[in-house]
mmCIF file of C-alpha atoms in Angstrom:
data_model
loop_
_atom_site.group_PDB
_atom_site.id
_atom_site.type_symbol
_atom_site.label_atom_id
_atom_site.label_comp_id
_atom_site.label_asym_id
_atom_site.label_seq_id
_atom_site.Cartn_x
_atom_site.Cartn_y
_atom_site.Cartn_z
ATOM 1 C CA ARG A 1 1.257 -2.146 -0.361
ATOM 2 C CA PHE A 2 -1.367 -3.986 1.864
ATOM 3 C CA TYR A 3 -4.017 -2.939 -0.781
ATOM 4 C CA VAL A 4 -1.904 -3.970 -3.892
ATOM 5 C CA ALA A 5 -1.069 -7.416 -2.221
ATOM 6 C CA SER A 6 -4.476 -8.095 -0.807
ATOM 7 C CA TYR A 7 -6.560 -6.904 -3.969
ATOM 8 C CA GLY A 8 -4.210 -5.837 -6.846
ATOM 9 C CA GLN A 9 -5.265 -2.169 -6.471
ATOM 10 C CA MET A 10 -4.229 1.053 -4.852
ATOM 11 C CA PRO A 11 -6.125 2.203 -1.758
ATOM 12 C CA ARG A 12 -8.781 4.723 -1.831
ATOM 13 C CA TYR A 13 -8.235 8.008 0.023
ATOM 14 C CA ALA A 14 -10.992 7.625 2.633
ATOM 15 C CA GLU A 15 -9.979 3.870 3.541
ATOM 16 C CA PHE A 16 -6.278 4.930 3.719
ATOM 17 C CA LEU A 17 -6.766 7.628 6.093
ATOM 18 C CA THR A 18 -8.609 5.285 8.514
ATOM 19 C CA ASP A 19 -5.832 2.587 8.019
ATOM 20 C CA VAL A 20 -2.922 4.768 8.448
ATOM 21 C CA GLU A 21 -4.457 6.334 11.523
ATOM 22 C CA ALA A 22 -4.636 2.787 13.034
ATOM 23 C CA ILE A 23 -1.063 1.957 11.999
ATOM 24 C CA GLY A 24 0.290 5.192 13.496
ATOM 25 C CA ARG A 25 -1.721 5.013 16.832
ATOM 26 C CA GLY A 26 0.595 5.696 19.643
ATOM 27 C CA VAL A 27 3.786 5.894 17.553
ATOM 28 C CA VAL A 28 5.890 8.994 18.722
ATOM 29 C CA ALA A 29 8.519 10.028 16.152
ATOM 30 C CA SER A 30 12.092 9.789 17.455
ATOM 31 C CA SER A 31 10.956 7.938 20.777
ATOM 32 C CA LEU A 32 13.031 5.033 21.974
ATOM 33 C CA ASP A 33 10.029 2.588 21.200
ATOM 34 C CA GLU A 34 8.945 4.259 17.834
ATOM 35 C CA GLN A 35 10.112 1.178 15.708
ATOM 36 C CA ALA A 36 8.722 -1.312 18.057
ATOM 37 C CA LYS A 37 5.423 0.407 18.408
ATOM 38 C CA LEU A 38 5.067 0.682 14.606
ATOM 39 C CA GLU A 39 5.940 -3.076 14.155
ATOM 40 C CA SER A 40 3.378 -3.995 16.802
ATOM 41 C CA ASN A 41 0.717 -1.699 14.970
ATOM 42 C CA LEU A 42 1.544 -3.280 11.697
ATOM 43 C CA ASP A 43 1.230 -6.858 13.268
ATOM 44 C CA GLU A 44 -2.185 -5.725 14.531
ATOM 45 C CA PHE A 45 -3.193 -4.171 11.365
ATOM 46 C CA ALA A 46 -2.418 -7.333 9.367
ATOM 47 C CA ARG A 47 -4.474 -9.524 11.839
ATOM 48 C CA GLU A 48 -7.411 -7.028 11.598
ATOM 49 C CA ARG A 49 -7.036 -6.962 7.877
ATOM 50 C CA VAL A 50 -7.355 -10.680 7.124
ATOM 51 C CA ALA A 51 -10.321 -10.695 9.494
ATOM 52 C CA ARG A 52 -12.223 -8.148 7.277
ATOM 53 C CA SER A 53 -15.172 -9.552 5.540
ATOM 54 C CA LYS A 54 -13.889 -8.503 2.033
ATOM 55 C CA PHE A 55 -10.441 -10.313 2.747
ATOM 56 C CA ALA A 56 -12.073 -13.316 4.314
ATOM 57 C CA ALA A 57 -14.598 -13.573 1.391
ATOM 58 C CA LYS A 58 -11.688 -13.567 -1.140
ATOM 59 C CA TYR A 59 -9.274 -15.749 0.687
ATOM 60 C CA LYS A 60 -10.941 -17.967 3.322
ATOM 61 C CA GLN A 61 -11.602 -21.005 1.126
ATOM 62 C CA LEU A 62 -8.137 -20.949 -0.424
ATOM 63 C CA THR A 63 -5.462 -23.572 0.246
ATOM 64 C CA ASN A 64 -2.273 -22.154 1.598
ATOM 65 C CA GLU A 65 -0.603 -22.631 -1.617
ATOM 66 C CA ARG A 66 -3.262 -20.678 -3.460
ATOM 67 C CA PHE A 67 -3.241 -17.927 -0.760
ATOM 68 C CA VAL A 68 0.450 -17.370 -1.134
ATOM 69 C CA ASP A 69 0.170 -17.363 -4.879
ATOM 70 C CA GLU A 70 -2.671 -14.895 -5.000
ATOM 71 C CA LEU A 71 -1.040 -12.413 -2.835
ATOM 72 C CA THR A 72 2.295 -12.617 -4.839
ATOM 73 C CA ALA A 73 0.400 -12.524 -8.179
ATOM 74 C CA HIS A 74 -1.412 -9.209 -6.819
ATOM 75 C CA ALA A 75 1.928 -7.856 -5.630
ATOM 76 C CA GLY A 76 3.406 -8.678 -9.183
ATOM 77 C CA ILE A 77 6.406 -10.479 -7.732
ATOM 78 C CA ALA A 78 7.741 -13.973 -7.890
ATOM 79 C CA LEU A 79 9.126 -15.507 -4.817
ATOM 80 C CA GLU A 80 12.084 -17.874 -5.011
ATOM 81 C CA PRO A 81 10.750 -21.396 -4.797
ATOM 82 C CA SER A 82 12.265 -22.050 -1.490
ATOM 83 C CA GLU A 83 10.890 -18.809 0.080
ATOM 84 C CA ARG A 84 7.487 -19.692 -1.415
ATOM 85 C CA SER A 85 7.575 -23.212 0.090
ATOM 86 C CA SER A 86 8.783 -21.956 3.419
ATOM 87 C CA LEU A 87 5.733 -19.627 3.734
ATOM 88 C CA ILE A 88 3.327 -22.412 2.733
ATOM 89 C CA ASP A 89 4.951 -24.862 4.994
ATOM 90 C CA LYS A 90 4.919 -22.401 7.923
ATOM 91 C CA LEU A 91 1.291 -21.779 7.217
ATOM 92 C CA GLY A 92 0.529 -25.479 7.134
ATOM 93 C CA GLY A 93 2.468 -26.023 10.290
ATOM 94 C CA GLY A 94 0.908 -23.397 12.345
ATOM 95 C CA LEU A 95 4.299 -21.449 12.550
ATOM 96 C CA MET A 96 2.857 -18.501 10.534
ATOM 97 C CA SER A 97 -0.734 -17.205 10.409
ATOM 98 C CA ARG A 98 -2.198 -15.756 7.148
ATOM 99 C CA ALA A 99 -1.736 -12.279 8.488
ATOM 100 C CA GLN A 100 1.888 -12.837 9.188
ATOM 101 C CA VAL A 101 2.289 -14.243 5.580
ATOM 102 C CA LEU A 102 0.558 -11.050 4.284
ATOM 103 C CA LEU A 103 2.834 -8.947 6.275
ATOM 104 C CA ALA A 104 5.894 -10.960 5.057
ATOM 105 C CA ILE A 105 4.733 -10.378 1.366
ATOM 106 C CA VAL A 106 3.985 -6.539 2.041
ATOM 107 C CA ASN A 107 7.592 -6.271 3.562
ATOM 108 C CA ASN A 108 9.217 -8.216 0.723
ATOM 109 C CA GLY A 109 12.127 -5.917 -0.612
ATOM 110 C CA GLN A 110 11.472 -6.726 -4.263
ATOM 111 C CA PHE A 111 7.775 -5.607 -3.623
ATOM 112 C CA ALA A 112 8.651 -2.539 -1.903
ATOM 113 C CA GLU A 113 11.157 -1.495 -4.599
ATOM 114 C CA LYS A 114 8.497 -2.052 -7.238
ATOM 115 C CA GLU A 115 5.943 0.078 -5.604
ATOM 116 C CA GLU A 116 8.028 2.860 -4.259
ATOM 117 C CA ASN A 117 7.347 5.391 -6.991
ATOM 118 C CA ARG A 118 3.683 4.508 -7.249
ATOM 119 C CA SER A 119 3.313 4.763 -3.556
ATOM 120 C CA LEU A 120 5.187 8.129 -3.532
ATOM 121 C CA VAL A 121 2.793 9.617 -6.241
ATOM 122 C CA LEU A 122 -0.320 8.349 -4.580
ATOM 123 C CA LEU A 123 0.760 9.870 -1.184
ATOM 124 C CA HIS A 124 1.139 13.188 -2.864
ATOM 125 C CA TYR A 125 -2.398 13.000 -4.174
ATOM 126 C CA PHE A 126 -3.534 12.121 -0.720
ATOM 127 C CA GLY A 127 -1.333 14.705 1.036
ATOM 128 C CA TYR A 128 -1.736 17.719 -1.138
ATOM 129 C CA LEU A 129 -4.898 17.107 -2.875
ATOM 130 C CA HIS A 130 -6.878 15.256 -0.415
ATOM 131 C CA ARG A 131 -8.433 12.936 -3.029
ATOM 132 C CA ASN A 132 -7.943 9.897 -5.153
ATOM 133 C CA PRO A 133 -6.013 10.334 -8.291
ATOM 134 C CA ASP A 134 -9.122 9.267 -10.552
ATOM 135 C CA ASP A 135 -11.512 11.710 -8.713
ATOM 136 C CA PRO A 136 -12.585 14.871 -10.432
ATOM 137 C CA PRO A 137 -11.224 16.968 -11.933
ATOM 138 C CA ASP A 138 -9.111 14.169 -13.553
ATOM 139 C CA LYS A 139 -11.806 11.452 -13.693
ATOM 140 C CA ASN A 140 -9.116 9.051 -14.886
ATOM 141 C CA LEU A 141 -5.498 8.123 -13.976
ATOM 142 C CA ASP A 142 -3.794 10.082 -16.625
ATOM 143 C CA GLY A 143 -2.407 12.612 -14.114
ATOM 144 C CA PHE A 144 -1.231 9.941 -11.836
ATOM 145 C CA HIS A 145 0.539 8.230 -14.685
ATOM 146 C CA PHE A 146 2.040 11.622 -15.813
ATOM 147 C CA TRP A 147 3.540 12.010 -12.423
ATOM 148 C CA LEU A 148 4.768 8.504 -12.215
ATOM 149 C CA ARG A 149 6.566 8.875 -15.557
ATOM 150 C CA GLU A 150 8.019 12.159 -14.390
ATOM 151 C CA VAL A 151 9.624 10.462 -11.257
ATOM 152 C CA GLU A 152 10.841 7.492 -13.215
ATOM 153 C CA VAL A 153 12.346 9.328 -16.102
ATOM 154 C CA SER A 154 13.847 12.223 -14.041
ATOM 155 C CA GLY A 155 14.847 10.212 -10.916
ATOM 156 C CA ASP A 156 13.930 13.219 -8.914
ATOM 157 C CA PRO A 157 11.034 12.744 -6.583
ATOM 158 C CA GLY A 158 11.295 16.377 -5.563
ATOM 159 C CA ARG A 159 9.570 17.365 -8.886
ATOM 160 C CA LEU A 160 6.390 15.819 -7.379
ATOM 161 C CA GLN A 161 6.602 18.014 -4.326
ATOM 162 C CA ARG A 162 7.229 21.163 -6.245
ATOM 163 C CA GLY A 163 4.537 20.330 -8.898
ATOM 164 C CA PHE A 164 1.810 19.431 -6.343
ATOM 165 C CA MET A 165 2.570 22.461 -4.123
ATOM 166 C CA ALA A 166 2.453 24.818 -7.125
ATOM 167 C CA SER A 167 -0.912 23.278 -8.531
ATOM 168 C CA GLY A 168 -3.982 25.440 -8.299
ATOM 169 C CA GLU A 169 -5.834 22.488 -6.971
ATOM 170 C CA ASN A 170 -3.444 22.246 -4.078
ATOM 171 C CA LYS A 171 -3.954 25.886 -3.293
ATOM 172 C CA THR A 172 -7.708 25.429 -3.134
ATOM 173 C CA ALA A 173 -7.223 22.273 -1.003
ATOM 174 C CA GLU A 174 -5.124 24.281 1.387
ATOM 175 C CA LYS A 175 -8.091 26.790 1.908
ATOM 176 C CA LYS A 176 -10.404 24.187 3.020
#
């Protein structure tokens, strides 16, 4: 969701791997501090993300209002007027940083729900096929959209796992 909120597009495989490694650094599943460490890593990732040259070039000159509006437009969500005003006021008053606002939008429940199936399909491409959905052999997003429709129509995300595991492309990727 960081990529969609920031730029209105899905991440690419290589950049996603680097970023997910940073977010997961030091997180031990089922440990007592698992959630706290993950939240700390997400905070650090958001701070690092807004400092990146691509992000700064896009957002540095924007007013706080435009910053919030751009992120929500990319996310495809509409904040309640009071929530929007609160984020803008906290930015203006120094109570929140741009990284914290980005993280708040990324964690917005409406946004998370909207992106759930797309994220799931994308993760299957990354996890099973080790590539972007529009890389060869596809060369477009037709396959991505096929699987997205399958999940949305069937309501069965397990179809993804079964389909990707059974694919000839996955069997080739496993051999590498």
